[in-house]
JSON list of C-alpha atoms and ligand atoms in Angstrom, two decimals:
[
{"chain": "A", "resi": 181, "resn": "UNK", "atom": "CA", "xyz": [24.96, 6.66, -10.72]},
{"chain": "A", "resi": 182, "resn": "UNK", "atom": "CA", "xyz": [25.26, 10.05, -12.42]},
{"chain": "A", "resi": 183, "resn": "UNK", "atom": "CA", "xyz": [21.46, 10.35, -12.53]},
{"chain": "A", "resi": 184, "resn": "UNK", "atom": "CA", "xyz": [21.24, 9.56, -8.79]},
{"chain": "A", "resi": 185, "resn": "UNK", "atom": "CA", "xyz": [23.86, 12.20, -8.01]},
{"chain": "A", "resi": 186, "resn": "UNK", "atom": "CA", "xyz": [22.10, 14.78, -10.19]},
{"chain": "A", "resi": 187, "resn": "UNK", "atom": "CA", "xyz": [18.76, 14.08, -8.53]},
{"chain": "A", "resi": 188, "resn": "UNK", "atom": "CA", "xyz": [20.30, 14.39, -5.04]},
{"chain": "A", "resi": 189, "resn": "UNK", "atom": "CA", "xyz": [21.96, 17.68, -5.99]},
{"chain": "A", "resi": 190, "resn": "UNK", "atom": "CA", "xyz": [18.70, 19.05, -7.39]},
{"chain": "A", "resi": 191, "resn": "UNK", "atom": "CA", "xyz": [16.79, 17.94, -4.28]},
{"chain": "A", "resi": 192, "resn": "UNK", "atom": "CA", "xyz": [19.32, 19.50, -1.94]},
{"chain": "A", "resi": 193, "resn": "UNK", "atom": "CA", "xyz": [19.12, 22.79, -3.87]},
{"chain": "A", "resi": 194, "resn": "UNK", "atom": "CA", "xyz": [15.32, 22.61, -3.59]},
{"chain": "A", "resi": 195, "resn": "UNK", "atom": "CA", "xyz": [15.68, 21.90, 0.15]},
{"chain": "A", "resi": 196, "resn": "UNK", "atom": "CA", "xyz": [17.94, 24.92, 0.65]},
{"chain": "A", "resi": 197, "resn": "UNK", "atom": "CA", "xyz": [15.62, 27.14, -1.39]},
{"chain": "A", "resi": 198, "resn": "UNK", "atom": "CA", "xyz": [12.60, 25.95, 0.63]},
{"chain": "A", "resi": 199, "resn": "UNK", "atom": "CA", "xyz": [14.37, 26.52, 3.95]},
{"chain": "A", "resi": 200, "resn": "UNK", "atom": "CA", "xyz": [15.46, 29.99, 2.84]},
{"chain": "A", "resi": 201, "resn": "UNK", "atom": "CA", "xyz": [11.73, 30.76, 2.48]},
{"chain": "A", "resi": 202, "resn": "UNK", "atom": "CA", "xyz": [11.05, 29.53, 6.02]},
{"chain": "A", "resi": 203, "resn": "UNK", "atom": "CA", "xyz": [9.57, 26.26, 4.84]},
{"chain": "A", "resi": 204, "resn": "UNK", "atom": "CA", "xyz": [10.61, 22.94, 6.38]},
{"chain": "A", "resi": 205, "resn": "UNK", "atom": "CA", "xyz": [11.55, 19.78, 4.48]},
{"chain": "A", "resi": 206, "resn": "UNK", "atom": "CA", "xyz": [12.04, 16.08, 5.11]},
{"chain": "A", "resi": 207, "resn": "UNK", "atom": "CA", "xyz": [13.53, 13.58, 2.72]},
{"chain": "A", "resi": 208, "resn": "UNK", "atom": "CA", "xyz": [11.56, 10.33, 2.65]},
{"chain": "A", "resi": 209, "resn": "UNK", "atom": "CA", "xyz": [13.73, 7.40, 1.61]},
{"chain": "A", "resi": 210, "resn": "UNK", "atom": "CA", "xyz": [10.91, 5.27, 3.04]},
{"chain": "A", "resi": 211, "resn": "UNK", "atom": "CA", "xyz": [9.24, 5.35, -0.37]},
{"chain": "A", "resi": 212, "resn": "UNK", "atom": "CA", "xyz": [11.83, 2.76, -1.42]},
{"chain": "A", "resi": 213, "resn": "UNK", "atom": "CA", "xyz": [10.13, 0.29, 0.92]},
{"chain": "A", "resi": 214, "resn": "UNK", "atom": "CA", "xyz": [7.59, -0.37, -1.82]},
{"chain": "A", "resi": 215, "resn": "UNK", "atom": "CA", "xyz": [8.53, 1.11, -5.17]},
{"chain": "A", "resi": 216, "resn": "UNK", "atom": "CA", "xyz": [6.06, -0.90, -7.25]},
{"chain": "A", "resi": 217, "resn": "UNK", "atom": "CA", "xyz": [3.18, 0.64, -5.29]},
{"chain": "A", "resi": 218, "resn": "UNK", "atom": "CA", "xyz": [4.74, 4.12, -5.31]},
{"chain": "A", "resi": 219, "resn": "UNK", "atom": "CA", "xyz": [5.33, 3.82, -9.07]},
{"chain": "A", "resi": 220, "resn": "UNK", "atom": "CA", "xyz": [1.70, 2.92, -9.68]},
{"chain": "A", "resi": 221, "resn": "UNK", "atom": "CA", "xyz": [0.46, 5.87, -7.61]},
{"chain": "A", "resi": 222, "resn": "UNK", "atom": "CA", "xyz": [2.86, 8.32, -9.28]},
{"chain": "A", "resi": 223, "resn": "UNK", "atom": "CA", "xyz": [2.48, 6.92, -12.78]},
{"chain": "A", "resi": 224, "resn": "UNK", "atom": "CA", "xyz": [6.24, 6.33, -13.07]},
{"chain": "A", "resi": 225, "resn": "UNK", "atom": "CA", "xyz": [7.29, 5.54, -16.66]},
{"chain": "A", "resi": 226, "resn": "UNK", "atom": "CA", "xyz": [9.67, 2.83, -17.86]},
{"chain": "A", "resi": 227, "resn": "UNK", "atom": "CA", "xyz": [13.36, 3.67, -17.22]},
{"chain": "A", "resi": 228, "resn": "UNK", "atom": "CA", "xyz": [12.53, 5.97, -14.29]},
{"chain": "A", "resi": 229, "resn": "UNK", "atom": "CA", "xyz": [13.18, 5.06, -10.65]},
{"chain": "A", "resi": 230, "resn": "UNK", "atom": "CA", "xyz": [11.98, 7.14, -7.70]},
{"chain": "A", "resi": 231, "resn": "UNK", "atom": "CA", "xyz": [14.90, 7.70, -5.31]},
{"chain": "A", "resi": 232, "resn": "UNK", "atom": "CA", "xyz": [13.28, 9.56, -2.45]},
{"chain": "A", "resi": 233, "resn": "UNK", "atom": "CA", "xyz": [10.43, 11.94, -1.74]},
{"chain": "A", "resi": 234, "resn": "UNK", "atom": "CA", "xyz": [10.93, 15.44, -0.46]},
{"chain": "A", "resi": 235, "resn": "UNK", "atom": "CA", "xyz": [8.06, 16.72, 1.62]},
{"chain": "A", "resi": 236, "resn": "UNK", "atom": "CA", "xyz": [7.80, 20.48, 2.02]},
{"chain": "A", "resi": 237, "resn": "UNK", "atom": "CA", "xyz": [5.61, 22.44, 4.36]},
{"chain": "A", "resi": 238, "resn": "UNK", "atom": "CA", "xyz": [5.37, 25.00, 7.12]},
{"chain": "A", "resi": 239, "resn": "UNK", "atom": "CA", "xyz": [6.67, 23.29, 10.28]},
{"chain": "A", "resi": 240, "resn": "UNK", "atom": "CA", "xyz": [4.44, 23.36, 13.36]},
{"chain": "A", "resi": 241, "resn": "UNK", "atom": "CA", "xyz": [7.50, 23.34, 15.60]},
{"chain": "A", "resi": 242, "resn": "UNK", "atom": "CA", "xyz": [11.10, 24.25, 14.98]},
{"chain": "A", "resi": 243, "resn": "UNK", "atom": "CA", "xyz": [13.10, 21.36, 16.36]},
{"chain": "A", "resi": 244, "resn": "UNK", "atom": "CA", "xyz": [16.67, 21.74, 17.54]},
{"chain": "A", "resi": 245, "resn": "UNK", "atom": "CA", "xyz": [19.40, 21.08, 15.05]},
{"chain": "A", "resi": 246, "resn": "UNK", "atom": "CA", "xyz": [20.35, 17.43, 15.10]},
{"chain": "A", "resi": 247, "resn": "UNK", "atom": "CA", "xyz": [23.95, 16.96, 16.31]},
{"chain": "A", "resi": 248, "resn": "UNK", "atom": "CA", "xyz": [26.26, 15.96, 13.46]},
{"chain": "A", "resi": 249, "resn": "UNK", "atom": "CA", "xyz": [29.04, 13.41, 13.30]},
{"chain": "A", "resi": 250, "resn": "UNK", "atom": "CA", "xyz": [32.34, 15.13, 14.09]},
{"chain": "A", "resi": 251, "resn": "UNK", "atom": "CA", "xyz": [33.56, 16.88, 10.94]},
{"chain": "A", "resi": 252, "resn": "UNK", "atom": "CA", "xyz": [36.88, 15.02, 10.95]},
{"chain": "A", "resi": 253, "resn": "UNK", "atom": "CA", "xyz": [34.94, 11.74, 10.62]},
{"chain": "A", "resi": 254, "resn": "UNK", "atom": "CA", "xyz": [33.34, 12.75, 7.36]},
{"chain": "A", "resi": 255, "resn": "UNK", "atom": "CA", "xyz": [35.42, 15.47, 5.75]},
{"chain": "A", "resi": 256, "resn": "UNK", "atom": "CA", "xyz": [38.89, 14.96, 4.31]},
{"chain": "A", "resi": 257, "resn": "UNK", "atom": "CA", "xyz": [41.13, 17.29, 2.35]},
{"chain": "A", "resi": 258, "resn": "UNK", "atom": "CA", "xyz": [43.62, 16.14, -0.27]},
{"chain": "A", "resi": 259, "resn": "UNK", "atom": "CA", "xyz": [43.26, 12.49, 0.62]},
{"chain": "A", "resi": 260, "resn": "UNK", "atom": "CA", "xyz": [41.54, 10.28, 3.13]},
{"chain": "A", "resi": 261, "resn": "UNK", "atom": "CA", "xyz": [42.99, 10.57, 6.61]},
{"chain": "A", "resi": 262, "resn": "UNK", "atom": "CA", "xyz": [41.91, 7.94, 9.05]},
{"chain": "A", "resi": 263, "resn": "UNK", "atom": "CA", "xyz": [43.43, 7.32, 12.43]},
{"chain": "A", "resi": 264, "resn": "UNK", "atom": "CA", "xyz": [41.33, 4.35, 13.53]},
{"chain": "A", "resi": 265, "resn": "UNK", "atom": "CA", "xyz": [41.78, 4.89, 17.26]},
{"chain": "A", "resi": 266, "resn": "UNK", "atom": "CA", "xyz": [40.94, 8.56, 16.99]},
{"chain": "A", "resi": 267, "resn": "UNK", "atom": "CA", "xyz": [37.97, 7.73, 14.77]},
{"chain": "A", "resi": 268, "resn": "UNK", "atom": "CA", "xyz": [36.59, 5.23, 17.30]},
{"chain": "A", "resi": 269, "resn": "UNK", "atom": "CA", "xyz": [37.08, 7.71, 20.14]},
{"chain": "A", "resi": 270, "resn": "UNK", "atom": "CA", "xyz": [35.18, 10.37, 18.22]},
{"chain": "A", "resi": 271, "resn": "UNK", "atom": "CA", "xyz": [32.35, 7.98, 17.44]},
{"chain": "A", "resi": 272, "resn": "UNK", "atom": "CA", "xyz": [32.07, 7.07, 21.12]},
{"chain": "A", "resi": 273, "resn": "UNK", "atom": "CA", "xyz": [31.80, 10.77, 21.91]},
{"chain": "A", "resi": 274, "resn": "UNK", "atom": "CA", "xyz": [29.17, 11.22, 19.20]},
{"chain": "A", "resi": 275, "resn": "UNK", "atom": "CA", "xyz": [27.22, 8.22, 20.51]},
{"chain": "A", "resi": 276, "resn": "UNK", "atom": "CA", "xyz": [26.87, 10.01, 23.85]},
{"chain": "A", "resi": 277, "resn": "UNK", "atom": "CA", "xyz": [25.83, 13.26, 22.18]},
{"chain": "A", "resi": 278, "resn": "UNK", "atom": "CA", "xyz": [23.21, 11.68, 19.92]},
{"chain": "A", "resi": 279, "resn": "UNK", "atom": "CA", "xyz": [21.92, 9.45, 22.66]},
{"chain": "A", "resi": 280, "resn": "UNK", "atom": "CA", "xyz": [21.18, 12.46, 24.88]},
{"chain": "A", "resi": 281, "resn": "UNK", "atom": "CA", "xyz": [19.61, 14.24, 21.90]},
{"chain": "A", "resi": 282, "resn": "UNK", "atom": "CA", "xyz": [17.23, 11.29, 21.26]},
{"chain": "A", "resi": 283, "resn": "UNK", "atom": "CA", "xyz": [16.42, 10.96, 24.97]},
{"chain": "A", "resi": 284, "resn": "UNK", "atom": "CA", "xyz": [15.59, 14.63, 25.17]},
{"chain": "A", "resi": 285, "resn": "UNK", "atom": "CA", "xyz": [13.46, 14.62, 22.00]},
{"chain": "A", "resi": 286, "resn": "UNK", "atom": "CA", "xyz": [11.51, 11.52, 23.02]},
{"chain": "A", "resi": 287, "resn": "UNK", "atom": "CA", "xyz": [11.25, 12.29, 26.73]},
{"chain": "A", "resi": 288, "resn": "UNK", "atom": "CA", "xyz": [13.49, 9.35, 27.59]},
{"chain": "A", "resi": 289, "resn": "UNK", "atom": "CA", "xyz": [11.83, 6.78, 25.30]},
{"chain": "A", "resi": 290, "resn": "UNK", "atom": "CA", "xyz": [14.55, 6.42, 22.67]},
{"chain": "A", "resi": 291, "resn": "UNK", "atom": "CA", "xyz": [17.90, 5.19, 23.88]},
{"chain": "A", "resi": 292, "resn": "UNK", "atom": "CA", "xyz": [19.81, 4.48, 20.64]},
{"chain": "A", "resi": 293, "resn": "UNK", "atom": "CA", "xyz": [23.36, 5.25, 19.73]},
{"chain": "A", "resi": 294, "resn": "UNK", "atom": "CA", "xyz": [24.54, 6.05, 16.21]},
{"chain": "A", "resi": 295, "resn": "UNK", "atom": "CA", "xyz": [26.78, 2.99, 15.95]},
{"chain": "A", "resi": 296, "resn": "UNK", "atom": "CA", "xyz": [23.94, 0.82, 17.30]},
{"chain": "A", "resi": 297, "resn": "UNK", "atom": "CA", "xyz": [21.60, 2.21, 14.68]},
{"chain": "A", "resi": 298, "resn": "UNK", "atom": "CA", "xyz": [24.09, 1.63, 11.86]},
{"chain": "A", "resi": 299, "resn": "UNK", "atom": "CA", "xyz": [24.92, -1.90, 13.02]},
{"chain": "A", "resi": 300, "resn": "UNK", "atom": "CA", "xyz": [21.19, -2.71, 13.14]},
{"chain": "A", "resi": 301, "resn": "UNK", "atom": "CA", "xyz": [20.58, -1.24, 9.71]},
{"chain": "A", "resi": 302, "resn": "UNK", "atom": "CA", "xyz": [23.58, -2.80, 7.99]},
{"chain": "A", "resi": 303, "resn": "UNK", "atom": "CA", "xyz": [23.26, -6.14, 9.78]},
{"chain": "A", "resi": 304, "resn": "UNK", "atom": "CA", "xyz": [19.97, -7.09, 8.18]},
{"chain": "A", "resi": 305, "resn": "UNK", "atom": "CA", "xyz": [18.93, -7.56, 4.60]},
{"chain": "A", "resi": 306, "resn": "UNK", "atom": "CA", "xyz": [16.31, -5.17, 3.38]},
{"chain": "A", "resi": 307, "resn": "UNK", "atom": "CA", "xyz": [14.47, -4.17, 0.21]},
{"chain": "A", "resi": 308, "resn": "UNK", "atom": "CA", "xyz": [15.36, -7.44, -1.45]},
{"chain": "A", "resi": 309, "resn": "UNK", "atom": "CA", "xyz": [12.92, -6.71, -4.26]},
{"chain": "A", "resi": 310, "resn": "UNK", "atom": "CA", "xyz": [15.09, -3.81, -5.49]},
{"chain": "A", "resi": 311, "resn": "UNK", "atom": "CA", "xyz": [17.23, -5.64, -8.07]},
{"chain": "A", "resi": 312, "resn": "UNK", "atom": "CA", "xyz": [14.12, -7.06, -9.73]},
{"chain": "A", "resi": 313, "resn": "UNK", "atom": "CA", "xyz": [12.40, -3.70, -9.71]},
{"chain": "A", "resi": 314, "resn": "UNK", "atom": "CA", "xyz": [15.41, -1.89, -11.24]},
{"chain": "A", "resi": 315, "resn": "UNK", "atom": "CA", "xyz": [15.63, -4.52, -13.97]},
{"chain": "A", "resi": 316, "resn": "UNK", "atom": "CA", "xyz": [11.90, -4.33, -14.67]},
{"chain": "A", "resi": 317, "resn": "UNK", "atom": "CA", "xyz": [12.18, -0.58, -15.03]},
{"chain": "A", "resi": 318, "resn": "UNK", "atom": "CA", "xyz": [14.62, -1.23, -17.88]},
{"chain": "A", "resi": 319, "resn": "UNK", "atom": "CA", "xyz": [17.83, -0.15, -16.20]},
{"chain": "A", "resi": 320, "resn": "UNK", "atom": "CA", "xyz": [19.70, -3.43, -16.42]},
{"chain": "A", "resi": 321, "resn": "UNK", "atom": "CA", "xyz": [23.07, -3.00, -18.12]},
{"chain": "A", "resi": 322, "resn": "UNK", "atom": "CA", "xyz": [24.01, -5.90, -20.39]},
{"chain": "B", "resi": 1393, "resn": "LIG", "atom": "C1", "xyz": [18.14, 10.31, 1.68]},
{"chain": "B", "resi": 1393, "resn": "LIG", "atom": "C2", "xyz": [17.37, 10.54, 2.97]},
{"chain": "B", "resi": 1393, "resn": "LIG", "atom": "C3", "xyz": [16.25, 9.76, 3.22]},
{"chain": "B", "resi": 1393, "resn": "LIG", "atom": "C4", "xyz": [15.49, 9.96, 4.37]},
{"chain": "B", "resi": 1393, "resn": "LIG", "atom": "N1", "xyz": [14.37, 9.21, 4.58]},
{"chain": "B", "resi": 1393, "resn": "LIG", "atom": "C5", "xyz": [13.58, 9.45, 5.65]},
{"chain": "B", "resi": 1393, "resn": "LIG", "atom": "C6", "xyz": [12.37, 8.73, 5.84]},
{"chain": "B", "resi": 1393, "resn": "LIG", "atom": "O1", "xyz": [12.01, 7.86, 5.05]},
{"chain": "B", "resi": 1393, "resn": "LIG", "atom": "N2", "xyz": [11.61, 9.05, 6.91]},
{"chain": "B", "resi": 1393, "resn": "LIG", "atom": "C7", "xyz": [11.97, 10.03, 7.79]},
{"chain": "B", "resi": 1393, "resn": "LIG", "atom": "O2", "xyz": [11.24, 10.28, 8.74]},
{"chain": "B", "resi": 1393, "resn": "LIG", "atom": "N3", "xyz": [13.11, 10.71, 7.63]},
{"chain": "B", "resi": 1393, "resn": "LIG", "atom": "C8", "xyz": [13.91, 10.47, 6.58]},
{"chain": "B", "resi": 1393, "resn": "LIG", "atom": "N4", "xyz": [15.04, 11.18, 6.40]},
{"chain": "B", "resi": 1393, "resn": "LIG", "atom": "C9", "xyz": [15.36, 12.25, 7.37]},
{"chain": "B", "resi": 1393, "resn": "LIG", "atom": "C10", "xyz": [16.34, 11.70, 8.40]},
{"chain": "B", "resi": 1393, "resn": "LIG", "atom": "O3", "xyz": [15.69, 10.72, 9.15]},
{"chain": "B", "resi": 1393, "resn": "LIG", "atom": "C11", "xyz": [16.81, 12.77, 9.36]},
{"chain": "B", "resi": 1393, "resn": "LIG", "atom": "O4", "xyz": [15.73, 13.21, 10.09]},
{"chain": "B", "resi": 1393, "resn": "LIG", "atom": "C12", "xyz": [17.37, 13.92, 8.68]},
{"chain": "B", "resi": 1393, "resn": "LIG", "atom": "O5", "xyz": [18.33, 13.54, 7.73]},
{"chain": "B", "resi": 1393, "resn": "LIG", "atom": "C13", "xyz": [18.01, 14.78, 9.72]},
{"chain": "B", "resi": 1393, "resn": "LIG", "atom": "O6", "xyz": [18.04, 16.03, 9.17]},
{"chain": "B", "resi": 1393, "resn": "LIG", "atom": "P1", "xyz": [18.63, 17.21, 9.99]},
{"chain": "B", "resi": 1393, "resn": "LIG", "atom": "O7", "xyz": [19.87, 16.68, 10.62]},
{"chain": "B", "resi": 1393, "resn": "LIG", "atom": "O8", "xyz": [18.88, 18.22, 8.92]},
{"chain": "B", "resi": 1393, "resn": "LIG", "atom": "O9", "xyz": [17.62, 17.63, 10.98]},
{"chain": "B", "resi": 1393, "resn": "LIG", "atom": "C14", "xyz": [15.85, 10.97, 5.29]},
{"chain": "B", "resi": 1393, "resn": "LIG", "atom": "C15", "xyz": [17.00, 11.75, 5.04]},
{"chain": "B", "resi": 1393, "resn": "LIG", "atom": "C16", "xyz": [17.74, 11.54, 3.90]},
{"chain": "B", "resi": 1393, "resn": "LIG", "atom": "C17", "xyz": [18.94, 12.41, 3.66]}
]
């Protein structure tokens, strides 16, 4: 877990540095769809696991900033504060915001909400090969 956190911190610093130089970035967690193939292409050694890719380049277009979840949903000071009703209300508000953002960006094609997306993602099993892969890479704790 510490290694994953370190890698994410390093990547985010690289992302900030790139953006400060007018470059654009995109994290690609999609590489975890097929880590055996990615590992072969990248010559990944034993006991190493790719977590995500970070693509860097000069963007053709500058897209609008994606609307964020309300800060009070994700940021807590000196302890976790959760008023469930308030939380649900805020998520409903965010669903409307993000839905309009997607509609605008896709000229009406995409009609998702955030909660719909999360329910879809968490409601199905995915990347079932992962446990095997992690063990094969030699990271199984006995
Ligand atoms: C860990 C992580 C993995 C991601 N994986 C992908 C991916 O595989 N494909 C993709 O198009 N975007 C990927 N993204 C980008 C997100 O889809 C989304 O566009 C981005 O987080 C929004 O960034 P922004 O709000 O700064 O514009 C990933 C983002 C993160 C943080």
